Tab-separated table of C-alpha atoms and ligand atoms in Angstrom:
chain	number	residue	atom	x	y	z
A	1228	MET	CA	37.685	7.384	53.064
A	1229	LEU	CA	36.644	5.639	49.844
A	1230	LEU	CA	37.812	8.351	47.473
A	1231	GLU	CA	40.291	11.154	47.975
A	1232	VAL	CA	41.246	13.651	45.295
A	1233	ASN	CA	43.877	16.388	45.555
A	1234	ASN	CA	44.885	19.171	43.148
A	1235	LEU	CA	43.276	17.523	40.153
A	1236	ALA	CA	43.494	19.549	36.961
A	1237	VAL	CA	42.991	19.025	33.257
A	1238	SER	CA	42.991	21.452	30.330
A	1239	PHE	CA	41.661	20.970	26.820
A	1240	GLY	CA	43.341	23.172	24.212
A	1241	GLY	CA	44.492	25.624	26.865
A	1242	VAL	CA	41.099	25.799	28.557
A	1243	ARG	CA	41.063	24.586	32.132
A	1244	ALA	CA	38.111	22.200	32.271
A	1245	LEU	CA	38.747	21.038	35.823
A	1246	ASP	CA	40.761	22.487	38.698
A	1247	LEU	CA	39.727	20.634	41.825
A	1248	LYS	CA	41.763	21.313	44.965
A	1249	HIS	CA	40.155	18.665	47.108
A	1250	PHE	CA	37.283	16.209	46.960
A	1251	SER	CA	36.581	13.228	49.166
A	1252	LEU	CA	33.851	10.660	49.597
A	1253	GLU	CA	33.202	8.200	52.386
A	1254	ASP	CA	32.273	4.592	51.814
A	1255	LYS	CA	28.519	4.220	51.222
A	1256	GLU	CA	28.094	7.946	50.881
A	1257	LEU	CA	25.813	9.354	48.199
A	1258	ARG	CA	27.140	12.619	46.773
A	1259	VAL	CA	25.362	14.805	44.278
A	1260	ILE	CA	27.407	17.090	42.015
A	1261	ILE	CA	25.562	20.009	40.479
A	1262	GLY	CA	26.700	22.949	38.385
A	1263	PRO	CA	25.970	24.745	35.115
A	1264	ASN	CA	26.723	23.189	31.716
A	1265	GLY	CA	30.426	23.075	30.980
A	1266	ALA	CA	31.348	23.193	34.686
A	1267	GLY	CA	33.548	20.113	34.374
A	1268	LYS	CA	31.230	17.581	36.030
A	1269	SER	CA	31.434	14.900	33.340
A	1270	THR	CA	35.152	15.573	32.941
A	1271	PHE	CA	35.599	14.787	36.631
A	1272	MET	CA	33.872	11.419	36.151
A	1273	ASP	CA	35.911	10.798	32.983
A	1274	ILE	CA	39.077	11.253	35.045
A	1275	LEU	CA	37.841	9.102	37.946
A	1276	CYS	CA	37.150	6.170	35.623
A	1277	GLY	CA	40.380	6.627	33.639
A	1278	LYS	CA	38.791	7.729	30.371
A	1279	THR	CA	40.583	11.100	30.561
A	1280	LYS	CA	44.099	11.536	31.930
A	1281	PRO	CA	44.551	14.541	34.226
A	1282	ASN	CA	47.476	16.929	33.708
A	1283	THR	CA	48.168	17.007	37.440
A	1284	GLY	CA	46.735	15.686	40.655
A	1285	GLU	CA	46.297	12.643	42.790
A	1286	ILE	CA	43.371	10.269	43.143
A	1287	ARG	CA	43.280	7.629	45.873
A	1288	PHE	CA	40.588	5.014	45.754
A	1289	ASN	CA	40.336	2.863	48.837
A	1290	GLY	CA	43.816	4.083	49.763
A	1291	LYS	CA	45.386	3.127	46.423
A	1292	PRO	CA	46.539	5.685	43.847
A	1293	THR	CA	44.776	5.272	40.483
A	1294	ASN	CA	47.046	7.660	38.574
A	1295	GLY	CA	48.369	6.075	35.412
A	1296	LEU	CA	45.983	3.113	35.513
A	1297	THR	CA	43.897	2.180	32.471
A	1298	GLU	CA	40.089	2.228	32.443
A	1299	VAL	CA	40.021	-1.568	32.797
A	1300	GLU	CA	42.427	-1.512	35.743
A	1301	ILE	CA	40.353	1.177	37.462
A	1302	ALA	CA	37.140	-0.809	36.836
A	1303	LYS	CA	38.841	-3.828	38.402
A	1304	LEU	CA	39.620	-1.793	41.514
A	1305	GLY	CA	35.881	-1.221	41.826
A	1306	ILE	CA	34.917	2.054	40.148
A	1307	GLY	CA	31.872	1.527	37.907
A	1308	ARG	CA	30.670	4.211	35.531
A	1309	LYS	CA	27.270	4.694	33.983
A	1310	PHE	CA	27.486	7.078	31.062
A	1311	GLN	CA	24.899	9.642	30.017
A	1312	LYS	CA	23.913	7.848	26.812
A	1313	PRO	CA	22.383	4.363	27.098
A	1314	SER	CA	24.660	1.653	25.740
A	1315	VAL	CA	22.741	-1.584	26.240
A	1316	PHE	CA	22.588	-4.294	23.550
A	1317	PRO	CA	19.174	-3.529	21.986
A	1318	SER	CA	18.787	-6.876	20.205
A	1319	LEU	CA	19.370	-8.925	23.366
A	1320	THR	CA	16.823	-9.429	26.122
A	1321	VAL	CA	17.027	-7.606	29.418
A	1322	PHE	CA	17.989	-10.921	31.025
A	1323	ASP	CA	20.836	-11.486	28.564
A	1324	ASN	CA	22.097	-7.934	28.938
A	1325	MET	CA	22.245	-8.440	32.700
A	1326	SER	CA	23.814	-11.902	32.325
A	1327	ILE	CA	26.656	-10.541	30.234
A	1328	ALA	CA	27.321	-7.894	32.865
A	1329	ALA	CA	27.224	-10.407	35.713
A	1330	LYS	CA	29.662	-12.681	33.867
A	1331	MET	CA	32.104	-9.813	33.560
A	1332	LYS	CA	34.157	-9.330	36.669
A	1333	LYS	CA	34.525	-5.570	36.904
A	1334	GLY	CA	34.873	-4.886	33.230
A	1335	VAL	CA	36.565	-8.102	32.145
A	1336	PHE	CA	34.998	-11.310	30.823
A	1337	THR	CA	35.760	-14.179	33.160
A	1338	SER	CA	34.576	-16.760	30.662
A	1339	LEU	CA	32.825	-16.876	27.332
A	1340	PHE	CA	31.685	-20.434	27.966
A	1341	PHE	CA	29.494	-20.223	30.941
A	1342	LYS	CA	26.621	-22.279	32.219
A	1343	ALA	CA	24.075	-20.358	34.256
A	1344	SER	CA	23.686	-21.945	37.690
A	1345	PRO	CA	20.463	-21.467	39.679
A	1346	ALA	CA	22.363	-19.067	41.938
A	1347	PHE	CA	23.387	-17.026	38.901
A	1348	THR	CA	19.816	-16.889	37.612
A	1349	ASP	CA	18.597	-15.889	41.084
A	1350	LYS	CA	21.125	-13.067	41.127
A	1351	ILE	CA	19.746	-11.703	37.837
A	1352	HIS	CA	16.163	-11.971	39.061
A	1353	ALA	CA	17.038	-10.202	42.306
A	1354	MET	CA	18.733	-7.393	40.390
A	1355	ALA	CA	15.778	-7.091	37.997
A	1356	LYS	CA	13.490	-6.735	40.996
A	1357	ARG	CA	15.745	-4.116	42.562
A	1358	VAL	CA	15.680	-1.927	39.467
A	1359	GLY	CA	11.999	-2.565	38.681
A	1360	LEU	CA	12.494	-4.624	35.506
A	1361	SER	CA	11.101	-8.023	36.599
A	1362	ASN	CA	8.113	-7.809	34.282
A	1363	VAL	CA	10.223	-7.042	31.187
A	1364	LEU	CA	13.084	-9.466	31.831
A	1365	HIS	CA	12.476	-11.423	28.640
A	1366	GLN	CA	11.775	-8.469	26.372
A	1367	LEU	CA	14.400	-7.105	24.025
A	1368	ALA	CA	16.314	-4.235	25.598
A	1369	GLY	CA	15.620	-2.197	22.455
A	1370	SER	CA	11.900	-2.245	23.236
A	1371	LEU	CA	12.274	-0.665	26.685
A	1372	SER	CA	11.200	2.868	27.517
A	1373	HIS	CA	13.930	5.456	28.043
A	1374	GLY	CA	13.588	5.168	31.824
A	1375	GLN	CA	13.730	1.380	31.759
A	1376	LYS	CA	16.893	1.491	29.623
A	1377	GLN	CA	18.518	3.735	32.212
A	1378	TRP	CA	17.608	1.301	34.994
A	1379	LEU	CA	19.024	-1.559	32.950
A	1380	GLU	CA	22.247	0.416	32.568
A	1381	ILE	CA	22.390	0.951	36.317
A	1382	ALA	CA	21.772	-2.788	36.864
A	1383	ILE	CA	24.596	-3.608	34.438
A	1384	VAL	CA	27.042	-1.457	36.382
A	1385	VAL	CA	25.882	-2.745	39.780
A	1386	LEU	CA	26.120	-6.411	38.662
A	1387	GLN	CA	29.851	-5.878	38.221
A	1388	ASP	CA	30.000	-5.245	41.948
A	1389	PRO	CA	31.698	-1.848	42.136
A	1390	ARG	CA	32.461	-0.154	45.438
A	1391	LEU	CA	31.905	3.229	43.832
A	1392	LEU	CA	29.197	3.986	41.289
A	1393	LEU	CA	29.501	7.036	39.025
A	1394	ILE	CA	26.197	8.060	37.500
A	1395	ASP	CA	25.935	10.951	35.058
A	1396	GLU	CA	22.513	12.623	34.741
A	1397	PRO	CA	20.319	9.563	35.285
A	1398	ALA	CA	17.053	11.519	35.290
A	1399	ALA	CA	17.611	13.320	31.966
A	1400	GLY	CA	14.610	12.693	29.714
A	1401	MET	CA	12.663	10.808	32.372
A	1402	SER	CA	9.071	11.416	33.414
A	1403	ASP	CA	8.449	12.676	36.962
A	1404	LYS	CA	7.416	9.210	38.057
A	1405	GLU	CA	10.492	7.562	36.526
A	1406	THR	CA	12.688	10.234	38.105
A	1407	GLU	CA	11.255	9.532	41.540
A	1408	LYS	CA	11.773	5.779	41.111
A	1409	THR	CA	15.358	6.434	40.044
A	1410	GLY	CA	15.915	8.507	43.176
A	1411	GLU	CA	14.620	5.698	45.387
A	1412	LEU	CA	16.905	3.262	43.572
A	1413	LEU	CA	19.993	5.435	44.072
A	1414	LEU	CA	19.230	5.897	47.771
A	1415	GLU	CA	18.874	2.153	48.114
A	1416	LEU	CA	22.125	1.500	46.222
A	1417	SER	CA	24.013	3.876	48.486
A	1418	LYS	CA	23.441	1.469	51.379
A	1419	GLN	CA	25.932	-0.863	49.697
A	1420	HIS	CA	28.070	1.316	47.426
A	1421	GLY	CA	29.585	4.752	47.376
A	1422	VAL	CA	27.610	6.739	44.783
A	1423	ILE	CA	28.413	9.966	42.928
A	1424	VAL	CA	25.528	11.370	40.910
A	1425	ILE	CA	25.691	14.320	38.538
A	1426	GLU	CA	22.301	15.933	38.151
A	1427	HIS	CA	20.542	19.050	36.864
A	1428	ASP	CA	17.016	18.378	38.030
A	1429	MET	CA	16.760	20.198	41.374
A	1430	HIS	CA	13.661	18.340	42.518
A	1431	PHE	CA	15.576	15.135	41.984
A	1432	VAL	CA	18.625	16.521	43.813
A	1433	LYS	CA	16.395	17.435	46.732
A	1434	GLN	CA	15.021	13.889	46.809
A	1435	ILE	CA	18.374	12.108	46.844
A	1436	ALA	CA	20.793	14.511	48.569
A	1437	ASN	CA	20.928	12.833	51.980
A	1438	LYS	CA	24.304	14.281	52.927
A	1439	LEU	CA	26.358	16.639	50.796
A	1440	VAL	CA	25.920	18.408	47.481
A	1441	SER	CA	29.078	19.629	45.717
A	1442	VAL	CA	28.750	22.602	43.389
A	1443	LEU	CA	31.164	22.823	40.460
A	1444	VAL	CA	31.466	26.071	38.497
A	1445	ASN	CA	34.077	26.717	35.800
A	1446	GLY	CA	35.957	23.595	36.824
A	1447	LYS	CA	36.246	24.686	40.448
A	1448	LEU	CA	34.462	23.581	43.581
A	1449	LEU	CA	32.314	26.563	44.561
A	1450	MET	CA	30.933	24.998	47.732
A	1451	GLU	CA	29.804	21.835	49.438
A	1452	GLY	CA	26.907	21.557	51.845
A	1453	ALA	CA	23.535	20.082	52.653
A	1454	PHE	CA	20.887	20.598	49.959
A	1455	GLU	CA	19.136	23.490	51.750
A	1456	GLU	CA	22.417	25.254	52.402
A	1457	VAL	CA	23.476	24.969	48.757
A	1458	ARG	CA	20.067	25.860	47.400
A	1459	ASN	CA	19.963	29.070	49.482
A	1460	ASP	CA	23.543	30.130	48.782
A	1461	GLN	CA	23.577	33.407	46.876
A	1462	ARG	CA	26.657	32.397	44.847
A	1463	VAL	CA	24.930	29.220	43.729
A	1464	ILE	CA	21.761	31.108	42.806
A	1465	ASP	CA	23.857	33.698	40.936
A	1466	CYS	CA	25.727	31.139	38.887
A	1467	TYR	CA	22.413	29.737	37.728
A	1468	LEU	CA	21.176	33.238	36.765
A	1469	GLY	CA	20.981	33.862	33.053
A	1470	ARG	CA	20.423	30.146	32.472
A	1471	ALA	CA	16.688	30.563	32.294
A	1472	ASN	CA	15.371	27.083	32.985
A	1473	ALA	CA	17.928	26.166	35.593
A	1474	GLN	CA	17.348	29.447	37.382
A	1475	LEU	CA	13.610	28.967	37.570
A	1476	GLU	CA	14.199	25.462	38.723
A	1477	ILE	CA	16.589	26.214	41.561
A	1478	LEU	CA	14.275	28.934	42.846
A	1479	SER	CA	11.224	26.689	42.739
A	1480	VAL	CA	12.427	23.872	44.978
B	2362	LIG	P1	29.633	19.390	32.377
B	2362	LIG	O1	29.533	17.907	32.425
B	2362	LIG	O2	29.728	20.039	33.728
B	2362	LIG	O3	28.540	20.028	31.569
B	2362	LIG	P2	32.065	18.909	30.885
B	2362	LIG	O4	32.926	18.205	31.862
B	2362	LIG	O5	31.398	18.093	29.857
B	2362	LIG	O6	31.006	19.811	31.658
B	2362	LIG	O7	32.937	20.003	30.136
B	2362	LIG	C1	33.800	20.920	30.789
B	2362	LIG	C2	34.545	21.718	29.750
B	2362	LIG	O8	35.515	20.906	29.122
B	2362	LIG	C3	33.673	22.258	28.648
B	2362	LIG	O9	34.158	23.527	28.283
B	2362	LIG	C4	33.853	21.249	27.541
B	2362	LIG	O10	33.648	21.848	26.289
B	2362	LIG	C5	35.299	20.843	27.723
B	2362	LIG	N1	35.583	19.449	27.323
B	2362	LIG	C6	35.094	18.339	27.931
B	2362	LIG	N2	35.582	17.221	27.367
B	2362	LIG	C7	36.420	17.630	26.366
B	2362	LIG	C8	37.244	16.958	25.415
B	2362	LIG	N3	37.341	15.628	25.374
B	2362	LIG	N4	37.951	17.738	24.545
B	2362	LIG	C9	37.882	19.070	24.593
B	2362	LIG	N5	37.144	19.758	25.452
B	2362	LIG	C10	36.414	19.066	26.347
B	2363	LIG	MG1	28.072	16.591	31.601
């Protein structure tokens, strides 16, 4: 098991944002987490990467407890997080953004004085190809489209060689075509890394959910199952009721 979580809970100002009895992920598994706004999905990722400290609970990554570790220590263990908002350096090229990431060993600079070897340059080119950015490698990151920025962010996380990738709403704001490309990329990445993806877009979830979908509601795990099982579950449909767009969406896929 790559990740094992037990009795994980956190409250903000008396409100229980997350109360997760059990969650586990196998190595090279791709898991999608869905659930209405405020369900605690991002909070769960915040805890996994050490940004938020839980009140109680145990997390084991690759057999090792991560409780009490800092974000940097957790990144070093191999948990890489891509946040919802893009955070690339806009005034550097795509190549330079990727180079900086590749020079960092899991969140920490190995050296500020670094001469790019041919192998290093090849690594950047291979990553650019993987995420579909080969033709914009020497453009400034600030000039990329929203979708391209998201792919650059994913490349930046992957270049740090994590065993587990945490990706929060990658398809938000993307066109249908970009969304589909993102799905293909995540499926490809899951051949080498464990991947947890939070997503709202049900068409996208259908595309990428090759094993299990976990449904979080009010901080609790409502159910886990294959996409079709989750999509047809009356409790899941009900918890999307009253949330107009999401409801229409879950019923249309
Ligand atoms: P989701 O990602 O599923 O939409 P979140 O994890 O962002 O949900 O939020 C879960 C709940 O926790 C919400 O009620 C949110 O307002 C609250 N919350 C999240 N982060 C914080 C924080 N840092 N401080 C206070 N409340 C928070
Ligand atoms: Mg969120």
